[in-house]
Amino acid sequence: KAGVTQTPRYLIKTRGQQVTLSCSPISGHRSVSWYQQTPGQGLQFLFEYFSETQRNKGNFPGRFSGRQFSNSRSEMNVSTLELGDSALYLCASSGGRGSYGYTFGSGTRLTVV
Amino acid sequence: EDQVTQSPEALRLQEGESSSLNCSYTVSGLRGLFWYRQDPGKGPEFLFTLYSAGEEKEKERLKATLTKKESFLHITAPKPEDSATYLCAVVVTGNQFYFGTGTSLTVIP
């Protein structure tokens, strides 16, 4: 079956712009989580959505937001981009409540210039 | 504060030279511990889940073990294709995941 699909794979944006990243989870998975990965900080949890509701949120500023649609697809938005937002953004899906273990997508590499 | 620490940060092995990676954790309400492998430019790939102290899982040259405070990923007779970053993560009550910063493994032919 198809894995977790993230689009686009690569993105270059200018400081101050905003960006929207997309994630399509594995069919049947209702939980989608987003992570930011940088060389210095490793994987940092952004937020998790389950059945269109944000269930958990990490310690990121309000410029980072997300949403989940009824088909479980999710989007992540970053407004007013800063140079420090350059990172690999990973989406992961799981079967939902009580179902542990993520399947990750290949990520979106965001570069802010 | 919940914390996951992996060591060493980097490890270079000769092909066939067995070793272990460590993941120590300080968390409340541990529900499970995961090991992932990540290749450059790709997302982490799931390897193992461990749920309770004493549990062990094996897959090819990899074996993961869990105690009350740490987990080990043992690599037996590694091959160059085992070169990757190995990530450890814990899930706690409330379904919150915490990742370590990983161990970068290089296996030299």
mmCIF file with all atom_site columns, C-alpha atoms in Angstrom:
data_model
loop_
_atom_site.group_PDB
_atom_site.id
_atom_site.type_symbol
_atom_site.label_atom_id
_atom_site.label_alt_id
_atom_site.label_comp_id
_atom_site.label_asym_id
_atom_site.label_entity_id
_atom_site.label_seq_id
_atom_site.pdbx_PDB_ins_code
_atom_site.Cartn_x
_atom_site.Cartn_y
_atom_site.Cartn_z
_atom_site.occupancy
_atom_site.B_iso_or_equiv
_atom_site.pdbx_formal_charge
_atom_site.auth_seq_id
_atom_site.auth_comp_id
_atom_site.auth_asym_id
_atom_site.auth_atom_id
_atom_site.pdbx_PDB_model_num
ATOM 1   C CA . LYS A 1 1   ? 0.000   0.000  0.000  1.00 0.00 ? 1   LYS A CA 1
ATOM 2   C CA . ALA A 1 2   ? 1.072   3.598  -0.533 1.00 0.00 ? 2   ALA A CA 1
ATOM 3   C CA . GLY A 1 3   ? 3.175   5.198  2.164  1.00 0.00 ? 3   GLY A CA 1
ATOM 4   C CA . VAL A 1 4   ? 3.048   8.694  3.584  1.00 0.00 ? 4   VAL A CA 1
ATOM 5   C CA . THR A 1 5   ? 3.320   11.262 0.802  1.00 0.00 ? 5   THR A CA 1
ATOM 6   C CA . GLN A 1 6   ? 4.683   14.737 1.359  1.00 0.00 ? 6   GLN A CA 1
ATOM 7   C CA . THR A 1 7   ? 4.685   17.529 -1.155 1.00 0.00 ? 7   THR A CA 1
ATOM 8   C CA . PRO A 1 8   ? 6.635   19.351 -2.288 1.00 0.00 ? 8   PRO A CA 1
ATOM 9   C CA . ARG A 1 9   ? 9.978   17.588 -1.704 1.00 0.00 ? 9   ARG A CA 1
ATOM 10  C CA . TYR A 1 10  ? 12.004  20.773 -1.921 1.00 0.00 ? 10  TYR A CA 1
ATOM 11  C CA . LEU A 1 11  ? 11.097  24.402 -1.433 1.00 0.00 ? 11  LEU A CA 1
ATOM 12  C CA . ILE A 1 12  ? 13.025  27.660 -1.417 1.00 0.00 ? 12  ILE A CA 1
ATOM 13  C CA . LYS A 1 13  ? 11.379  30.705 0.116  1.00 0.00 ? 13  LYS A CA 1
ATOM 14  C CA . THR A 1 14  ? 12.403  34.208 1.058  1.00 0.00 ? 14  THR A CA 1
ATOM 15  C CA . ARG A 1 15  ? 12.342  35.590 4.582  1.00 0.00 ? 15  ARG A CA 1
ATOM 16  C CA . GLY A 1 16  ? 8.963   37.023 5.435  1.00 0.00 ? 16  GLY A CA 1
ATOM 17  C CA . GLN A 1 17  ? 7.041   34.811 3.045  1.00 0.00 ? 17  GLN A CA 1
ATOM 18  C CA . GLN A 1 18  ? 4.687   32.083 4.104  1.00 0.00 ? 18  GLN A CA 1
ATOM 19  C CA . VAL A 1 19  ? 4.641   28.432 3.071  1.00 0.00 ? 19  VAL A CA 1
ATOM 20  C CA . THR A 1 20  ? 2.197   25.535 3.096  1.00 0.00 ? 20  THR A CA 1
ATOM 21  C CA . LEU A 1 21  ? 3.335   21.924 3.179  1.00 0.00 ? 21  LEU A CA 1
ATOM 22  C CA . SER A 1 22  ? 1.100   18.963 2.466  1.00 0.00 ? 22  SER A CA 1
ATOM 23  C CA . CYS A 1 23  ? 0.950   15.440 3.844  1.00 0.00 ? 23  CYS A CA 1
ATOM 24  C CA . SER A 1 24  ? -1.191  12.498 2.746  1.00 0.00 ? 24  SER A CA 1
ATOM 25  C CA . PRO A 1 25  ? -1.143  9.719  5.356  1.00 0.00 ? 25  PRO A CA 1
ATOM 26  C CA . ILE A 1 26  ? -1.362  5.995  4.793  1.00 0.00 ? 26  ILE A CA 1
ATOM 27  C CA . SER A 1 27  ? -4.878  5.025  3.852  1.00 0.00 ? 27  SER A CA 1
ATOM 28  C CA . GLY A 1 28  ? -6.877  4.362  7.009  1.00 0.00 ? 28  GLY A CA 1
ATOM 29  C CA . HIS A 1 29  ? -4.514  6.223  9.313  1.00 0.00 ? 29  HIS A CA 1
ATOM 30  C CA . ARG A 1 30  ? -6.278  8.977  11.213 1.00 0.00 ? 30  ARG A CA 1
ATOM 31  C CA . SER A 1 31  ? -3.371  10.432 13.165 1.00 0.00 ? 31  SER A CA 1
ATOM 32  C CA . VAL A 1 32  ? -0.896  12.786 11.500 1.00 0.00 ? 32  VAL A CA 1
ATOM 33  C CA . SER A 1 33  ? 2.067   14.368 13.231 1.00 0.00 ? 33  SER A CA 1
ATOM 34  C CA . TRP A 1 34  ? 4.536   16.949 12.050 1.00 0.00 ? 34  TRP A CA 1
ATOM 35  C CA . TYR A 1 35  ? 8.190   17.261 13.006 1.00 0.00 ? 35  TYR A CA 1
ATOM 36  C CA . GLN A 1 36  ? 10.955  19.702 12.252 1.00 0.00 ? 36  GLN A CA 1
ATOM 37  C CA . GLN A 1 37  ? 14.406  18.182 11.826 1.00 0.00 ? 37  GLN A CA 1
ATOM 38  C CA . THR A 1 38  ? 17.604  20.221 11.929 1.00 0.00 ? 38  THR A CA 1
ATOM 39  C CA . PRO A 1 39  ? 21.198  19.040 12.363 1.00 0.00 ? 39  PRO A CA 1
ATOM 40  C CA . GLY A 1 40  ? 21.571  20.724 15.729 1.00 0.00 ? 40  GLY A CA 1
ATOM 41  C CA . GLN A 1 41  ? 18.194  20.006 17.329 1.00 0.00 ? 41  GLN A CA 1
ATOM 42  C CA . GLY A 1 42  ? 17.232  16.667 15.871 1.00 0.00 ? 42  GLY A CA 1
ATOM 43  C CA . LEU A 1 43  ? 13.539  15.876 15.526 1.00 0.00 ? 43  LEU A CA 1
ATOM 44  C CA . GLN A 1 44  ? 11.324  18.441 17.208 1.00 0.00 ? 44  GLN A CA 1
ATOM 45  C CA . PHE A 1 45  ? 7.618   17.764 17.578 1.00 0.00 ? 45  PHE A CA 1
ATOM 46  C CA . LEU A 1 46  ? 5.356   20.402 16.050 1.00 0.00 ? 46  LEU A CA 1
ATOM 47  C CA . PHE A 1 47  ? 1.814   19.078 16.418 1.00 0.00 ? 47  PHE A CA 1
ATOM 48  C CA . GLU A 1 48  ? -0.421  16.079 16.036 1.00 0.00 ? 48  GLU A CA 1
ATOM 49  C CA . TYR A 1 49  ? -3.865  15.866 14.505 1.00 0.00 ? 49  TYR A CA 1
ATOM 50  C CA . PHE A 1 50  ? -6.409  13.135 14.968 1.00 0.00 ? 50  PHE A CA 1
ATOM 51  C CA . SER A 1 51  ? -9.786  13.168 13.238 1.00 0.00 ? 51  SER A CA 1
ATOM 52  C CA . GLU A 1 52  ? -9.386  16.840 12.265 1.00 0.00 ? 52  GLU A CA 1
ATOM 53  C CA . THR A 1 53  ? -8.597  17.924 15.848 1.00 0.00 ? 53  THR A CA 1
ATOM 54  C CA . GLN A 1 54  ? -5.236  19.049 17.149 1.00 0.00 ? 54  GLN A CA 1
ATOM 55  C CA . ARG A 1 55  ? -4.411  16.584 19.899 1.00 0.00 ? 55  ARG A CA 1
ATOM 56  C CA . ASN A 1 56  ? -0.905  17.657 20.906 1.00 0.00 ? 56  ASN A CA 1
ATOM 57  C CA . LYS A 1 57  ? 1.250   20.679 20.261 1.00 0.00 ? 57  LYS A CA 1
ATOM 58  C CA . GLY A 1 58  ? 4.979   21.212 20.671 1.00 0.00 ? 58  GLY A CA 1
ATOM 59  C CA . ASN A 1 59  ? 6.826   24.326 21.736 1.00 0.00 ? 59  ASN A CA 1
ATOM 60  C CA . PHE A 1 60  ? 6.848   26.282 18.510 1.00 0.00 ? 60  PHE A CA 1
ATOM 61  C CA . PRO A 1 61  ? 5.693   29.883 17.953 1.00 0.00 ? 61  PRO A CA 1
ATOM 62  C CA . GLY A 1 62  ? 2.256   30.649 16.620 1.00 0.00 ? 62  GLY A CA 1
ATOM 63  C CA . ARG A 1 63  ? 3.731   31.196 13.150 1.00 0.00 ? 63  ARG A CA 1
ATOM 64  C CA . PHE A 1 64  ? 3.554   27.418 12.823 1.00 0.00 ? 64  PHE A CA 1
ATOM 65  C CA . SER A 1 65  ? 0.056   26.096 12.325 1.00 0.00 ? 65  SER A CA 1
ATOM 66  C CA . GLY A 1 66  ? -1.628  23.091 10.857 1.00 0.00 ? 66  GLY A CA 1
ATOM 67  C CA . ARG A 1 67  ? -4.889  21.494 10.023 1.00 0.00 ? 67  ARG A CA 1
ATOM 68  C CA . GLN A 1 68  ? -6.314  18.163 9.057  1.00 0.00 ? 68  GLN A CA 1
ATOM 69  C CA . PHE A 1 69  ? -9.073  17.505 6.594  1.00 0.00 ? 69  PHE A CA 1
ATOM 70  C CA . SER A 1 70  ? -11.881 14.965 6.739  1.00 0.00 ? 70  SER A CA 1
ATOM 71  C CA . ASN A 1 71  ? -9.898  12.597 4.494  1.00 0.00 ? 71  ASN A CA 1
ATOM 72  C CA . SER A 1 72  ? -7.021  12.752 7.055  1.00 0.00 ? 72  SER A CA 1
ATOM 73  C CA . ARG A 1 73  ? -4.767  14.718 4.731  1.00 0.00 ? 73  ARG A CA 1
ATOM 74  C CA . SER A 1 74  ? -2.920  17.407 6.614  1.00 0.00 ? 74  SER A CA 1
ATOM 75  C CA . GLU A 1 75  ? -1.307  20.724 5.867  1.00 0.00 ? 75  GLU A CA 1
ATOM 76  C CA . MET A 1 76  ? 1.245   22.688 7.789  1.00 0.00 ? 76  MET A CA 1
ATOM 77  C CA . ASN A 1 77  ? 1.653   26.422 7.392  1.00 0.00 ? 77  ASN A CA 1
ATOM 78  C CA . VAL A 1 78  ? 4.521   28.642 8.428  1.00 0.00 ? 78  VAL A CA 1
ATOM 79  C CA . SER A 1 79  ? 3.970   32.381 8.199  1.00 0.00 ? 79  SER A CA 1
ATOM 80  C CA . THR A 1 80  ? 6.578   35.151 8.212  1.00 0.00 ? 80  THR A CA 1
ATOM 81  C CA . LEU A 1 81  ? 9.436   32.792 7.474  1.00 0.00 ? 81  LEU A CA 1
ATOM 82  C CA . GLU A 1 82  ? 12.758  33.235 9.235  1.00 0.00 ? 82  GLU A CA 1
ATOM 83  C CA . LEU A 1 83  ? 16.174  31.921 8.244  1.00 0.00 ? 83  LEU A CA 1
ATOM 84  C CA . GLY A 1 84  ? 16.042  29.556 11.226 1.00 0.00 ? 84  GLY A CA 1
ATOM 85  C CA . ASP A 1 85  ? 12.996  27.837 9.788  1.00 0.00 ? 85  ASP A CA 1
ATOM 86  C CA . SER A 1 86  ? 15.201  26.136 7.213  1.00 0.00 ? 86  SER A CA 1
ATOM 87  C CA . ALA A 1 87  ? 14.840  22.445 7.983  1.00 0.00 ? 87  ALA A CA 1
ATOM 88  C CA . LEU A 1 88  ? 13.507  19.110 6.896  1.00 0.00 ? 88  LEU A CA 1
ATOM 89  C CA . TYR A 1 89  ? 9.825   18.945 7.783  1.00 0.00 ? 89  TYR A CA 1
ATOM 90  C CA . LEU A 1 90  ? 8.586   15.430 8.341  1.00 0.00 ? 90  LEU A CA 1
ATOM 91  C CA . CYS A 1 91  ? 5.071   14.153 8.481  1.00 0.00 ? 91  CYS A CA 1
ATOM 92  C CA . ALA A 1 92  ? 4.188   10.833 10.076 1.00 0.00 ? 92  ALA A CA 1
ATOM 93  C CA . SER A 1 93  ? 0.962   8.897  10.306 1.00 0.00 ? 93  SER A CA 1
ATOM 94  C CA . SER A 1 94  ? -0.247  6.204  12.625 1.00 0.00 ? 94  SER A CA 1
ATOM 95  C CA . GLY A 1 95  ? -3.358  4.158  13.109 1.00 0.00 ? 95  GLY A CA 1
ATOM 96  C CA . GLY A 1 96  ? -4.670  6.450  15.821 1.00 0.00 ? 96  GLY A CA 1
ATOM 97  C CA . ARG A 1 97  ? -5.513  6.221  19.489 1.00 0.00 ? 97  ARG A CA 1
ATOM 98  C CA . GLY A 1 98  ? -3.771  3.321  21.174 1.00 0.00 ? 98  GLY A CA 1
ATOM 99  C CA . SER A 1 99  ? -1.881  2.516  18.007 1.00 0.00 ? 99  SER A CA 1
ATOM 100 C CA . TYR A 1 100 ? 1.750   3.368  18.453 1.00 0.00 ? 100 TYR A CA 1
ATOM 101 C CA . GLY A 1 101 ? 4.444   3.639  15.884 1.00 0.00 ? 101 GLY A CA 1
ATOM 102 C CA . TYR A 1 102 ? 4.769   6.170  13.144 1.00 0.00 ? 102 TYR A CA 1
ATOM 103 C CA . THR A 1 103 ? 5.336   5.767  9.448  1.00 0.00 ? 103 THR A CA 1
ATOM 104 C CA . PHE A 1 104 ? 7.220   8.761  8.159  1.00 0.00 ? 104 PHE A CA 1
ATOM 105 C CA . GLY A 1 105 ? 7.146   10.447 4.810  1.00 0.00 ? 105 GLY A CA 1
ATOM 106 C CA . SER A 1 106 ? 10.327  11.474 3.020  1.00 0.00 ? 106 SER A CA 1
ATOM 107 C CA . GLY A 1 107 ? 9.921   15.050 4.160  1.00 0.00 ? 107 GLY A CA 1
ATOM 108 C CA . THR A 1 108 ? 9.926   18.506 2.636  1.00 0.00 ? 108 THR A CA 1
ATOM 109 C CA . ARG A 1 109 ? 13.279  20.273 2.596  1.00 0.00 ? 109 ARG A CA 1
ATOM 110 C CA . LEU A 1 110 ? 12.567  23.949 3.208  1.00 0.00 ? 110 LEU A CA 1
ATOM 111 C CA . THR A 1 111 ? 15.299  26.501 2.616  1.00 0.00 ? 111 THR A CA 1
ATOM 112 C CA . VAL A 1 112 ? 14.688  30.100 3.644  1.00 0.00 ? 112 VAL A CA 1
ATOM 113 C CA . VAL A 1 113 ? 16.972  32.668 2.032  1.00 0.00 ? 113 VAL A CA 1
ATOM 114 C CA . GLU B 2 1   ? 11.421  17.094 32.260 1.00 0.00 ? 1   GLU B CA 1
ATOM 115 C CA . ASP B 2 2   ? 11.062  14.215 29.813 1.00 0.00 ? 2   ASP B CA 1
ATOM 116 C CA . GLN B 2 3   ? 14.325  13.534 28.053 1.00 0.00 ? 3   GLN B CA 1
ATOM 117 C CA . VAL B 2 4   ? 15.855  11.051 25.619 1.00 0.00 ? 4   VAL B CA 1
ATOM 118 C CA . THR B 2 5   ? 19.631  10.841 25.186 1.00 0.00 ? 5   THR B CA 1
ATOM 119 C CA . GLN B 2 6   ? 21.471  8.786  22.621 1.00 0.00 ? 6   GLN B CA 1
ATOM 120 C CA . SER B 2 7   ? 25.136  7.848  22.653 1.00 0.00 ? 7   SER B CA 1
ATOM 121 C CA . PRO B 2 8   ? 27.518  7.920  21.024 1.00 0.00 ? 8   PRO B CA 1
ATOM 122 C CA . GLU B 2 9   ? 26.705  10.760 18.629 1.00 0.00 ? 9   GLU B CA 1
ATOM 123 C CA . ALA B 2 10  ? 28.781  9.102  15.941 1.00 0.00 ? 10  ALA B CA 1
ATOM 124 C CA . LEU B 2 11  ? 30.272  5.644  15.563 1.00 0.00 ? 11  LEU B CA 1
ATOM 125 C CA . ARG B 2 12  ? 32.658  4.264  12.964 1.00 0.00 ? 12  ARG B CA 1
ATOM 126 C CA . LEU B 2 13  ? 32.977  0.503  12.677 1.00 0.00 ? 13  LEU B CA 1
ATOM 127 C CA . GLN B 2 14  ? 34.897  -1.825 10.469 1.00 0.00 ? 14  GLN B CA 1
ATOM 128 C CA . GLU B 2 15  ? 32.730  -4.239 8.543  1.00 0.00 ? 15  GLU B CA 1
ATOM 129 C CA . GLY B 2 16  ? 32.078  -7.206 10.837 1.00 0.00 ? 16  GLY B CA 1
ATOM 130 C CA . GLU B 2 17  ? 32.899  -5.292 14.029 1.00 0.00 ? 17  GLU B CA 1
ATOM 131 C CA . SER B 2 18  ? 29.918  -5.647 16.365 1.00 0.00 ? 18  SER B CA 1
ATOM 132 C CA . SER B 2 19  ? 28.857  -2.837 18.696 1.00 0.00 ? 19  SER B CA 1
ATOM 133 C CA . SER B 2 20  ? 25.927  -1.300 20.565 1.00 0.00 ? 20  SER B CA 1
ATOM 134 C CA . LEU B 2 21  ? 24.096  2.013  20.477 1.00 0.00 ? 21  LEU B CA 1
ATOM 135 C CA . ASN B 2 22  ? 22.556  3.391  23.632 1.00 0.00 ? 22  ASN B CA 1
ATOM 136 C CA . CYS B 2 23  ? 19.313  5.247  24.276 1.00 0.00 ? 23  CYS B CA 1
ATOM 137 C CA . SER B 2 24  ? 18.685  6.403  27.828 1.00 0.00 ? 24  SER B CA 1
ATOM 138 C CA . TYR B 2 25  ? 15.452  8.050  28.850 1.00 0.00 ? 25  TYR B CA 1
ATOM 139 C CA . THR B 2 26  ? 13.976  9.973  31.731 1.00 0.00 ? 26  THR B CA 1
ATOM 140 C CA . VAL B 2 27  ? 10.245  10.152 31.203 1.00 0.00 ? 27  VAL B CA 1
ATOM 141 C CA . SER B 2 28  ? 7.032   9.739  33.114 1.00 0.00 ? 28  SER B CA 1
ATOM 142 C CA . GLY B 2 29  ? 4.445   7.299  31.922 1.00 0.00 ? 29  GLY B CA 1
ATOM 143 C CA . LEU B 2 30  ? 6.454   5.381  29.329 1.00 0.00 ? 30  LEU B CA 1
ATOM 144 C CA . ARG B 2 31  ? 4.127   3.641  26.899 1.00 0.00 ? 31  ARG B CA 1
ATOM 145 C CA . GLY B 2 32  ? 6.726   2.415  24.410 1.00 0.00 ? 32  GLY B CA 1
ATOM 146 C CA . LEU B 2 33  ? 10.174  2.877  22.922 1.00 0.00 ? 33  LEU B CA 1
ATOM 147 C CA . PHE B 2 34  ? 10.912  2.926  19.217 1.00 0.00 ? 34  PHE B CA 1
ATOM 148 C CA . TRP B 2 35  ? 14.003  2.557  17.095 1.00 0.00 ? 35  TRP B CA 1
ATOM 149 C CA . TYR B 2 36  ? 14.184  4.102  13.643 1.00 0.00 ? 36  TYR B CA 1
ATOM 150 C CA . ARG B 2 37  ? 16.795  4.149  10.921 1.00 0.00 ? 37  ARG B CA 1
ATOM 151 C CA . GLN B 2 38  ? 17.225  7.276  8.814  1.00 0.00 ? 38  GLN B CA 1
ATOM 152 C CA . ASP B 2 39  ? 19.180  7.533  5.587  1.00 0.00 ? 39  ASP B CA 1
ATOM 153 C CA . PRO B 2 40  ? 20.336  10.940 4.314  1.00 0.00 ? 40  PRO B CA 1
ATOM 154 C CA . GLY B 2 41  ? 17.538  12.944 2.717  1.00 0.00 ? 41  GLY B CA 1
ATOM 155 C CA . LYS B 2 42  ? 14.859  10.461 3.752  1.00 0.00 ? 42  LYS B CA 1
ATOM 156 C CA . GLY B 2 43  ? 12.351  10.104 6.538  1.00 0.00 ? 43  GLY B CA 1
ATOM 157 C CA . PRO B 2 44  ? 12.983  7.740  9.450  1.00 0.00 ? 44  PRO B CA 1
ATOM 158 C CA . GLU B 2 45  ? 12.182  4.106  8.795  1.00 0.00 ? 45  GLU B CA 1
ATOM 159 C CA . PHE B 2 46  ? 10.608  2.090  11.591 1.00 0.00 ? 46  PHE B CA 1
ATOM 160 C CA . LEU B 2 47  ? 12.705  -0.751 13.016 1.00 0.00 ? 47  LEU B CA 1
ATOM 161 C CA . PHE B 2 48  ? 11.367  -1.884 16.408 1.00 0.00 ? 48  PHE B CA 1
ATOM 162 C CA . THR B 2 49  ? 8.886   -1.168 19.176 1.00 0.00 ? 49  THR B CA 1
ATOM 163 C CA . LEU B 2 50  ? 9.576   -2.240 22.750 1.00 0.00 ? 50  LEU B CA 1
ATOM 164 C CA . TYR B 2 51  ? 6.944   -1.918 25.445 1.00 0.00 ? 51  TYR B CA 1
ATOM 165 C CA . SER B 2 52  ? 8.303   -3.362 28.677 1.00 0.00 ? 52  SER B CA 1
ATOM 166 C CA . ALA B 2 53  ? 11.594  -3.930 30.474 1.00 0.00 ? 53  ALA B CA 1
ATOM 167 C CA . GLY B 2 54  ? 13.203  -7.208 29.490 1.00 0.00 ? 54  GLY B CA 1
ATOM 168 C CA . GLU B 2 55  ? 11.681  -7.221 26.037 1.00 0.00 ? 55  GLU B CA 1
ATOM 169 C CA . GLU B 2 56  ? 13.920  -7.951 23.048 1.00 0.00 ? 56  GLU B CA 1
ATOM 170 C CA . LYS B 2 57  ? 13.329  -7.721 19.295 1.00 0.00 ? 57  LYS B CA 1
ATOM 171 C CA . GLU B 2 58  ? 15.550  -8.889 16.444 1.00 0.00 ? 58  GLU B CA 1
ATOM 172 C CA . LYS B 2 59  ? 15.746  -8.159 12.751 1.00 0.00 ? 59  LYS B CA 1
ATOM 173 C CA . GLU B 2 60  ? 18.621  -9.419 10.639 1.00 0.00 ? 60  GLU B CA 1
ATOM 174 C CA . ARG B 2 61  ? 21.824  -8.015 12.201 1.00 0.00 ? 61  ARG B CA 1
ATOM 175 C CA . LEU B 2 62  ? 19.957  -5.772 14.659 1.00 0.00 ? 62  LEU B CA 1
ATOM 176 C CA . LYS B 2 63  ? 18.730  -6.583 18.133 1.00 0.00 ? 63  LYS B CA 1
ATOM 177 C CA . ALA B 2 64  ? 16.974  -4.117 20.430 1.00 0.00 ? 64  ALA B CA 1
ATOM 178 C CA . THR B 2 65  ? 16.674  -4.537 24.181 1.00 0.00 ? 65  THR B CA 1
ATOM 179 C CA . LEU B 2 66  ? 14.908  -2.509 26.858 1.00 0.00 ? 66  LEU B CA 1
ATOM 180 C CA . THR B 2 67  ? 15.480  -1.926 30.564 1.00 0.00 ? 67  THR B CA 1
ATOM 181 C CA . LYS B 2 68  ? 13.702  0.456  32.906 1.00 0.00 ? 68  LYS B CA 1
ATOM 182 C CA . LYS B 2 69  ? 16.083  3.293  32.073 1.00 0.00 ? 69  LYS B CA 1
ATOM 183 C CA . GLU B 2 70  ? 17.613  2.572  28.705 1.00 0.00 ? 70  GLU B CA 1
ATOM 184 C CA . SER B 2 71  ? 17.548  0.657  25.470 1.00 0.00 ? 71  SER B CA 1
ATOM 185 C CA . PHE B 2 72  ? 20.348  -0.798 23.423 1.00 0.00 ? 72  PHE B CA 1
ATOM 186 C CA . LEU B 2 73  ? 20.514  -1.434 19.720 1.00 0.00 ? 73  LEU B CA 1
ATOM 187 C CA . HIS B 2 74  ? 23.060  -4.174 19.141 1.00 0.00 ? 74  HIS B CA 1
ATOM 188 C CA . ILE B 2 75  ? 24.545  -4.482 15.684 1.00 0.00 ? 75  ILE B CA 1
ATOM 189 C CA . THR B 2 76  ? 26.170  -7.823 14.946 1.00 0.00 ? 76  THR B CA 1
ATOM 190 C CA . ALA B 2 77  ? 28.735  -8.110 12.133 1.00 0.00 ? 77  ALA B CA 1
ATOM 191 C CA . PRO B 2 78  ? 27.608  -4.875 10.446 1.00 0.00 ? 78  PRO B CA 1
ATOM 192 C CA . LYS B 2 79  ? 27.845  -4.289 6.722  1.00 0.00 ? 79  LYS B CA 1
ATOM 193 C CA . PRO B 2 80  ? 28.379  -0.991 4.874  1.00 0.00 ? 80  PRO B CA 1
ATOM 194 C CA . GLU B 2 81  ? 24.666  -0.871 4.030  1.00 0.00 ? 81  GLU B CA 1
ATOM 195 C CA . ASP B 2 82  ? 23.933  -0.574 7.759  1.00 0.00 ? 82  ASP B CA 1
ATOM 196 C CA . SER B 2 83  ? 25.440  2.926  7.662  1.00 0.00 ? 83  SER B CA 1
ATOM 197 C CA . ALA B 2 84  ? 22.715  5.379  8.666  1.00 0.00 ? 84  ALA B CA 1
ATOM 198 C CA . THR B 2 85  ? 21.530  7.479  11.572 1.00 0.00 ? 85  THR B CA 1
ATOM 199 C CA . TYR B 2 86  ? 19.686  5.460  14.198 1.00 0.00 ? 86  TYR B CA 1
ATOM 200 C CA . LEU B 2 87  ? 17.016  7.295  16.143 1.00 0.00 ? 87  LEU B CA 1
ATOM 201 C CA . CYS B 2 88  ? 15.394  6.343  19.398 1.00 0.00 ? 88  CYS B CA 1
ATOM 202 C CA . ALA B 2 89  ? 12.012  7.678  20.464 1.00 0.00 ? 89  ALA B CA 1
ATOM 203 C CA . VAL B 2 90  ? 9.738   7.183  23.451 1.00 0.00 ? 90  VAL B CA 1
ATOM 204 C CA . VAL B 2 91  ? 6.006   7.644  23.662 1.00 0.00 ? 91  VAL B CA 1
ATOM 205 C CA . VAL B 2 92  ? 4.482   8.650  26.972 1.00 0.00 ? 92  VAL B CA 1
ATOM 206 C CA . THR B 2 93  ? 0.994   8.908  28.373 1.00 0.00 ? 93  THR B CA 1
ATOM 207 C CA . GLY B 2 94  ? -0.955  11.325 26.220 1.00 0.00 ? 94  GLY B CA 1
ATOM 208 C CA . ASN B 2 95  ? 0.641   9.954  23.055 1.00 0.00 ? 95  ASN B CA 1
ATOM 209 C CA . GLN B 2 96  ? 3.486   12.469 23.159 1.00 0.00 ? 96  GLN B CA 1
ATOM 210 C CA . PHE B 2 97  ? 6.624   11.344 21.330 1.00 0.00 ? 97  PHE B CA 1
ATOM 211 C CA . TYR B 2 98  ? 10.168  12.378 22.273 1.00 0.00 ? 98  TYR B CA 1
ATOM 212 C CA . PHE B 2 99  ? 13.081  11.686 19.963 1.00 0.00 ? 99  PHE B CA 1
ATOM 213 C CA . GLY B 2 100 ? 16.756  11.465 20.725 1.00 0.00 ? 100 GLY B CA 1
ATOM 214 C CA . THR B 2 101 ? 19.212  13.259 18.449 1.00 0.00 ? 101 THR B CA 1
ATOM 215 C CA . GLY B 2 102 ? 20.447  10.010 16.961 1.00 0.00 ? 102 GLY B CA 1
ATOM 216 C CA . THR B 2 103 ? 23.642  8.055  16.468 1.00 0.00 ? 103 THR B CA 1
ATOM 217 C CA . SER B 2 104 ? 25.330  8.363  13.088 1.00 0.00 ? 104 SER B CA 1
ATOM 218 C CA . LEU B 2 105 ? 26.773  4.974  12.196 1.00 0.00 ? 105 LEU B CA 1
ATOM 219 C CA . THR B 2 106 ? 29.390  4.500  9.505  1.00 0.00 ? 106 THR B CA 1
ATOM 220 C CA . VAL B 2 107 ? 30.501  0.998  8.573  1.00 0.00 ? 107 VAL B CA 1
ATOM 221 C CA . ILE B 2 108 ? 33.758  0.895  6.668  1.00 0.00 ? 108 ILE B CA 1
ATOM 222 C CA . PRO B 2 109 ? 34.336  -1.939 4.174  1.00 0.00 ? 109 PRO B CA 1
#
